[in-house]
Structures are given as structure tokens and as C-alpha cells.
mmCIF file with all atom_site columns, C-alpha atoms in Angstrom:
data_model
loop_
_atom_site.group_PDB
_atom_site.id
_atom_site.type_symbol
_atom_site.label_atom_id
_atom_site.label_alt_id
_atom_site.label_comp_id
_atom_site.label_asym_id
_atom_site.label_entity_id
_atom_site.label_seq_id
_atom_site.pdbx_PDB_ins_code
_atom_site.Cartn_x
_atom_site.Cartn_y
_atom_site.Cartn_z
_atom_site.occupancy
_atom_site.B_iso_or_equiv
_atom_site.pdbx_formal_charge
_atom_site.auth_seq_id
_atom_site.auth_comp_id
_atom_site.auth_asym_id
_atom_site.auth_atom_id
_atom_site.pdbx_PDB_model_num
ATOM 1   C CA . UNK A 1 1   ? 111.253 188.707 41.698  1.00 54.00 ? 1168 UNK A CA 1
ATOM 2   C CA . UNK A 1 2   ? 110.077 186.739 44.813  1.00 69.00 ? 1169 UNK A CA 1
ATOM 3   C CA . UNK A 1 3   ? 106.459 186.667 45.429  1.00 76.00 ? 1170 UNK A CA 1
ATOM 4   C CA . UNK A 1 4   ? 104.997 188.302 48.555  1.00 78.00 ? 1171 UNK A CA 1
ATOM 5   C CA . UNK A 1 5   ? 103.363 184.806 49.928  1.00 74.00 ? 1172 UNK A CA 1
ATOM 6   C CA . UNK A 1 6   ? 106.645 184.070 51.818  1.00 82.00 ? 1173 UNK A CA 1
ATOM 7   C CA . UNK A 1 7   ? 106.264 186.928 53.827  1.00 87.00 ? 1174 UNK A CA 1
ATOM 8   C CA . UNK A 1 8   ? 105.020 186.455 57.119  1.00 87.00 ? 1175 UNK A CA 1
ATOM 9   C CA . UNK A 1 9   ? 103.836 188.601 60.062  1.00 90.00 ? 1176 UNK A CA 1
ATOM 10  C CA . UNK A 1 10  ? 103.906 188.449 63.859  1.00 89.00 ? 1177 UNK A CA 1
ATOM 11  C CA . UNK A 1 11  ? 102.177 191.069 66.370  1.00 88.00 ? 1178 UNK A CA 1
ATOM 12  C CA . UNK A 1 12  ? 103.633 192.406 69.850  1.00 90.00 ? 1179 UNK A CA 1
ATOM 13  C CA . UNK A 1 13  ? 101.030 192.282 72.634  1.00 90.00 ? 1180 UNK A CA 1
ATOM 14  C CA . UNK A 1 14  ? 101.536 194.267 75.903  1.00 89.00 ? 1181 UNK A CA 1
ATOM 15  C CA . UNK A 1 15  ? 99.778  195.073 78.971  1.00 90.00 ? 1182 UNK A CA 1
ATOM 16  C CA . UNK A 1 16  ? 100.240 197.934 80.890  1.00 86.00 ? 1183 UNK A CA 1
ATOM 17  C CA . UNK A 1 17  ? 99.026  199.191 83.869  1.00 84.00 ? 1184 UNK A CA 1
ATOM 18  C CA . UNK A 1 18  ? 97.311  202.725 81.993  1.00 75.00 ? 1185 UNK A CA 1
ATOM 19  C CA . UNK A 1 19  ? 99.321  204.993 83.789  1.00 64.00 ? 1186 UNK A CA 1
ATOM 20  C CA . UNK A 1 20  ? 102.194 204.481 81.574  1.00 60.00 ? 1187 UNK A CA 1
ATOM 21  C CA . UNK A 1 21  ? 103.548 202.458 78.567  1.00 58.00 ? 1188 UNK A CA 1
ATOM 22  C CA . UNK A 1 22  ? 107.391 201.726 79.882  1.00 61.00 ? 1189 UNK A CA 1
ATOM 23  C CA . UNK A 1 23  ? 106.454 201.062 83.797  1.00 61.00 ? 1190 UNK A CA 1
ATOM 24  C CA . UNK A 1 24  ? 105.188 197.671 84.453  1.00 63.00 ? 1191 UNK A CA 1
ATOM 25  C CA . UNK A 1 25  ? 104.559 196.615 81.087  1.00 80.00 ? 1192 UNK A CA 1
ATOM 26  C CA . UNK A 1 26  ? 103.681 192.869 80.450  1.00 88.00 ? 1193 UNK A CA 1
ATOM 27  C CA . UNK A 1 27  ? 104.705 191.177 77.360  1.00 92.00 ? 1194 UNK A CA 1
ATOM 28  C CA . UNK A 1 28  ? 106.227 188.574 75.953  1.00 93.00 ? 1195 UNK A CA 1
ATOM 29  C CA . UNK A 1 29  ? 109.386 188.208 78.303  1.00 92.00 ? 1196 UNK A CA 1
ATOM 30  C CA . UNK A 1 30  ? 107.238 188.683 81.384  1.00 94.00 ? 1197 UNK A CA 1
ATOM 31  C CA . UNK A 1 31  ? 105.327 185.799 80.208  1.00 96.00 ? 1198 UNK A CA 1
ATOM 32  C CA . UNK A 1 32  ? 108.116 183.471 79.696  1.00 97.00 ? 1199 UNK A CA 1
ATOM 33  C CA . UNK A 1 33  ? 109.753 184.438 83.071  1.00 96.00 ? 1200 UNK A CA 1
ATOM 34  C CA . UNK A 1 34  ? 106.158 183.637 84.563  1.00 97.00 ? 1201 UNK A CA 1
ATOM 35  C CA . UNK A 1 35  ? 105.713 180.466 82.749  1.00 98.00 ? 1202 UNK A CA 1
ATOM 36  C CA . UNK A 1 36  ? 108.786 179.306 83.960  1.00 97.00 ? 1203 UNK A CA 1
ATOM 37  C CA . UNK A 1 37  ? 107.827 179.714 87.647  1.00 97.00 ? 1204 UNK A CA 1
ATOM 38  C CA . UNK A 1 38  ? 104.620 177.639 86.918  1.00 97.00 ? 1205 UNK A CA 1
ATOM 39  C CA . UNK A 1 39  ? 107.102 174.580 85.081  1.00 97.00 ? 1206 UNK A CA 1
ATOM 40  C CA . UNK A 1 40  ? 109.648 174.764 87.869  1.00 96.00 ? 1207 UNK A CA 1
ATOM 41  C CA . UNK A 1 41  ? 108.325 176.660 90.907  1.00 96.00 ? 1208 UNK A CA 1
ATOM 42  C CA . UNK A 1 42  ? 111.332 178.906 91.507  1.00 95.00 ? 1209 UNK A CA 1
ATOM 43  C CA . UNK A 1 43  ? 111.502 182.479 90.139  1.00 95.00 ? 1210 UNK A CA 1
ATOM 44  C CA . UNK A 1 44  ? 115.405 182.328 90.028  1.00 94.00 ? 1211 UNK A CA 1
ATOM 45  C CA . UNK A 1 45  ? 115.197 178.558 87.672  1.00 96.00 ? 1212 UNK A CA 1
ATOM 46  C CA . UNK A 1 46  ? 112.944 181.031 85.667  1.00 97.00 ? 1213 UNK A CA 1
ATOM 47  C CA . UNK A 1 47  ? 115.379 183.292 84.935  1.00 97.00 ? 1214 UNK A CA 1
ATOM 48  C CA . UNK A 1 48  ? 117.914 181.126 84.601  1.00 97.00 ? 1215 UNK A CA 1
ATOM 49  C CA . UNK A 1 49  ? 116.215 179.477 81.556  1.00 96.00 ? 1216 UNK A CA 1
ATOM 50  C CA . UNK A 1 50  ? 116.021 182.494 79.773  1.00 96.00 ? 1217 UNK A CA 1
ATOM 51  C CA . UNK A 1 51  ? 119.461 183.590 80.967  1.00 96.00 ? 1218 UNK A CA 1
ATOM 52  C CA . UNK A 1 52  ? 117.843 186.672 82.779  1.00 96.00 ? 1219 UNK A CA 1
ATOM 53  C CA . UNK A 1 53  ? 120.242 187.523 85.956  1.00 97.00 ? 1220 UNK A CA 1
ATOM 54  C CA . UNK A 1 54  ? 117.787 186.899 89.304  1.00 94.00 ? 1221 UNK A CA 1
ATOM 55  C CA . UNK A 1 55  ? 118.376 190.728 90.251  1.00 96.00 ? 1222 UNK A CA 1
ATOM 56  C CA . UNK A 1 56  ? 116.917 191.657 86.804  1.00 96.00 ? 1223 UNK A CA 1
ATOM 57  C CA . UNK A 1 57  ? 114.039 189.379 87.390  1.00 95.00 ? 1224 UNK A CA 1
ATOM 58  C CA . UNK A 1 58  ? 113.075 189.923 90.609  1.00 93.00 ? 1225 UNK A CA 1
ATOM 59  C CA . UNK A 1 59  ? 113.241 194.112 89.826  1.00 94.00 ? 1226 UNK A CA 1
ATOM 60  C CA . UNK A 1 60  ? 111.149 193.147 86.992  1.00 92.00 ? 1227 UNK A CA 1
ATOM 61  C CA . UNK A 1 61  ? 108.758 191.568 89.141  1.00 92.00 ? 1228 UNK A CA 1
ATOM 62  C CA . UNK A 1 62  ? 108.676 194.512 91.734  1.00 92.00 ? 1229 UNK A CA 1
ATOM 63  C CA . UNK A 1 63  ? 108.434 197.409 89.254  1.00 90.00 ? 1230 UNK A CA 1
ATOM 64  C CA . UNK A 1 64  ? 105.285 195.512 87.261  1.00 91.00 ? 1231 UNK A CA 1
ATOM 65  C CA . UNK A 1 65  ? 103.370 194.702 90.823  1.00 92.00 ? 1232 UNK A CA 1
ATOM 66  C CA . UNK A 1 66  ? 104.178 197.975 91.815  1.00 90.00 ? 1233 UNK A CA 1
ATOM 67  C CA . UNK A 1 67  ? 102.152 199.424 88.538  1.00 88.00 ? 1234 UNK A CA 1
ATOM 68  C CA . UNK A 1 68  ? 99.394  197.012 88.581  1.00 90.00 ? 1235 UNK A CA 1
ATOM 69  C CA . UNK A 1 69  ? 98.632  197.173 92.496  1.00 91.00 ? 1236 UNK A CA 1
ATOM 70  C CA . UNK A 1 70  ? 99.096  193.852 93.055  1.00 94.00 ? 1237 UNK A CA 1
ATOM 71  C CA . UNK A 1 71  ? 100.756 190.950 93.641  1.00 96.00 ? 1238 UNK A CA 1
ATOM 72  C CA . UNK A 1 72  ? 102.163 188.497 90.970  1.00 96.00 ? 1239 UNK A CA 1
ATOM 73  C CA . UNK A 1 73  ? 104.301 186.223 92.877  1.00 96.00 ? 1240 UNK A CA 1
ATOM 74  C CA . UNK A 1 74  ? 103.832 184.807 96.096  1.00 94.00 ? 1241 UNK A CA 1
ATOM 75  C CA . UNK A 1 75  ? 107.707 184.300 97.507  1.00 89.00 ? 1242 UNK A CA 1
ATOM 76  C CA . UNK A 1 76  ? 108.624 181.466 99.937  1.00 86.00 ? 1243 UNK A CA 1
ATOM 77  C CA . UNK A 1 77  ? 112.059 182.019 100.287 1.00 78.00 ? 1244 UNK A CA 1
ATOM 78  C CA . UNK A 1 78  ? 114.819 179.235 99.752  1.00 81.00 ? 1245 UNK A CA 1
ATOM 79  C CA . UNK A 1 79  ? 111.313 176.870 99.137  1.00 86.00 ? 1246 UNK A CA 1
ATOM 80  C CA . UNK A 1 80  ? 110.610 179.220 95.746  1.00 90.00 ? 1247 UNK A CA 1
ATOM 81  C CA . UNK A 1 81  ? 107.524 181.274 93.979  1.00 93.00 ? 1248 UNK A CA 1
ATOM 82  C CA . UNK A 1 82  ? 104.629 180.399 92.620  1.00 96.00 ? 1249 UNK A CA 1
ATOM 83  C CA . UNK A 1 83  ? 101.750 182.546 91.158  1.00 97.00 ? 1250 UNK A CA 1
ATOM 84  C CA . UNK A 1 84  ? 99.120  184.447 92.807  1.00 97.00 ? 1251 UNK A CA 1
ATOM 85  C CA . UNK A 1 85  ? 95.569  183.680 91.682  1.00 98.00 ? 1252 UNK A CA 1
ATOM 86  C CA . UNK A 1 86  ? 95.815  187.168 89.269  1.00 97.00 ? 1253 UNK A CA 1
ATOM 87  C CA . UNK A 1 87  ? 98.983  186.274 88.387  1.00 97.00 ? 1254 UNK A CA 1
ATOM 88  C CA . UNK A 1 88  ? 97.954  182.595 87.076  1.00 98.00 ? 1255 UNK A CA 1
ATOM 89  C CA . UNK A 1 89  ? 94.962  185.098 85.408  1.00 98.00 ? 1256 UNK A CA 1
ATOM 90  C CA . UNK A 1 90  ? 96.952  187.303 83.655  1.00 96.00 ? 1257 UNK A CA 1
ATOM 91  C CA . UNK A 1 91  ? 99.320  184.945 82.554  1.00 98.00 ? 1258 UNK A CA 1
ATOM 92  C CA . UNK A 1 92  ? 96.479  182.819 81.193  1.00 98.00 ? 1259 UNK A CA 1
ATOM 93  C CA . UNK A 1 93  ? 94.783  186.563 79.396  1.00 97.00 ? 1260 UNK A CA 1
ATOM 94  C CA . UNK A 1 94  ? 98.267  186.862 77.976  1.00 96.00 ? 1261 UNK A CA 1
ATOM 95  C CA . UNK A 1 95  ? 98.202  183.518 76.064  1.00 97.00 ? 1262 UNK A CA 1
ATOM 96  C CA . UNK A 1 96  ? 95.447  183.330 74.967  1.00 97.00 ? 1263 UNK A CA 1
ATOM 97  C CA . UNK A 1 97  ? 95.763  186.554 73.699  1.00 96.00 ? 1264 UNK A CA 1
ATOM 98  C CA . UNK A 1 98  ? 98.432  186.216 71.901  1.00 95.00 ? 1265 UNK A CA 1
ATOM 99  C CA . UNK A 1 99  ? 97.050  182.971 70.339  1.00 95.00 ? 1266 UNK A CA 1
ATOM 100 C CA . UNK A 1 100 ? 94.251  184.241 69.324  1.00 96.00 ? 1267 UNK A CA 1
ATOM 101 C CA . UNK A 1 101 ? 96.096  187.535 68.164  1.00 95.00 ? 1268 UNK A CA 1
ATOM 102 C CA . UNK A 1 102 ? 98.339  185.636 66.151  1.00 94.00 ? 1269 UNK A CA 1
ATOM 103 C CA . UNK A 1 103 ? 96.235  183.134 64.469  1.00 95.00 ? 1270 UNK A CA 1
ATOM 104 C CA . UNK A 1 104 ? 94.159  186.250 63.349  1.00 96.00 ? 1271 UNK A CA 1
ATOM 105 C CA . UNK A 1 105 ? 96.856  188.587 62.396  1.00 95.00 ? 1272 UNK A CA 1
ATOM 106 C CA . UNK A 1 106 ? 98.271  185.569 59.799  1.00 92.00 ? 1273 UNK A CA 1
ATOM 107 C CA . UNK A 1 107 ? 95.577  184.665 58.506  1.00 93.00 ? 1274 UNK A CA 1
ATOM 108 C CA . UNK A 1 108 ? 93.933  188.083 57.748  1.00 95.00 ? 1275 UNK A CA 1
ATOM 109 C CA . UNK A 1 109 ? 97.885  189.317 56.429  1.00 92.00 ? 1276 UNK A CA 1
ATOM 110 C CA . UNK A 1 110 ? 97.237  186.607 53.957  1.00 89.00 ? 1277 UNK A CA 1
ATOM 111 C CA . UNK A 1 111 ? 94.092  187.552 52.905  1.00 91.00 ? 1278 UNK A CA 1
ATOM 112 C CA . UNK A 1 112 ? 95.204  191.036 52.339  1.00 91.00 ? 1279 UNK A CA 1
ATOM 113 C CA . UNK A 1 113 ? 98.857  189.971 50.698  1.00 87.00 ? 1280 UNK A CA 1
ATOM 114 C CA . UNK A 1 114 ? 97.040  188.349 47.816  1.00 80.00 ? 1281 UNK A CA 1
#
């Protein structure tokens, strides 16, 4: 029988708006697609690195600002996107979250597997 100390664990972390779970949530794939505006300034390179069609990101976008009441992109046109000042924010929540989330989560799952 194997032993139980090669199991692992990993947690999910979402934000959501509080009006609803599905609309505008922010997770893990938001973040990427946000992260890779920040690398490469362009909202369609983002997408493009995660092989996300541009349509699907920029609906994303839309649907999420749309349930948070406010903007997460600032659009230039042909020149790209960057982040808003919440945007950079939330982004910034979001990792360190999740960092923090996960470092706790494996550590504690150890503790508990033993």
C-alpha cells in the first residue's frame, strides 16, 4: 500500500462581485490573462499566450467589469491595454492570495495527513 505523504493538495481561489458566483468571477485564468497584459502590454498577446481567442477575452473582460463596477483595463486601441490602478490591485490581492493560500493549505494538509 502507498503511504498518504505523496498526496498533495491545491485550493481554488475566486472573487466575485457578491451578487453572483458565475458572473464576473475572478480566478485563476483571469489572473493569467491579466498578468499577461502587465508582461506584454496588449490584451490580445495575453490571450494569445494562453491560447484564449481575443473575442473570448475581451467578453471576459466586459462581463467581470460589468459585475465589479469598474474598470480593469484601460484600452488604447492598435497601441494595446494596460491595467487600471484597481486592476493592478486586484491582480496583486489575487497573488498574494493565492500564495499565501497555498503555502498554508500544504503545509496544514500535511500536518493533518500524518
Amino acid at each position: 500500500m502507498k503511504s498518504m505523504k505523496n498526496l498533495a493538495v491545491r485550493t481554488r481561489l475566486t472573487i466575485y462581485s457578491g451578487k453572483h458566483t458565475e458572473d464576473g468571477a475572478f480566478g485563476k485564468g483571469f489572473a493569467t490573462l491579466m498578468r499577461g497584459i502587465v508582461e506584454t502590454g496588449s490584451l490580445n498577446a495575453a490571450a494569445k499566450r494562453i491560447k484564449m481567442a481575443y473575442s473570448k477575452a475581451w467578453r471576459i473582460f466586459k462581463e467581470t467589469e460589468e459585475s465589479f463596477g469598474f474598470a480593469l483595463i484601460d484600452r488604447d486601441g492598435a497601441r494595446g491595454s494596460t491595467l487600471t490602478k484597481e486592476g493592478l490591485k486586484l491582480l496583486e490581492t489575487y497573488e498574494q492570495l493565492e500564495l499565501e493560500t497555498e503555502q498554508f493549505i500544504t503545509e496544514r494538509f500535511a500536518e493533518l495527513i500524518q
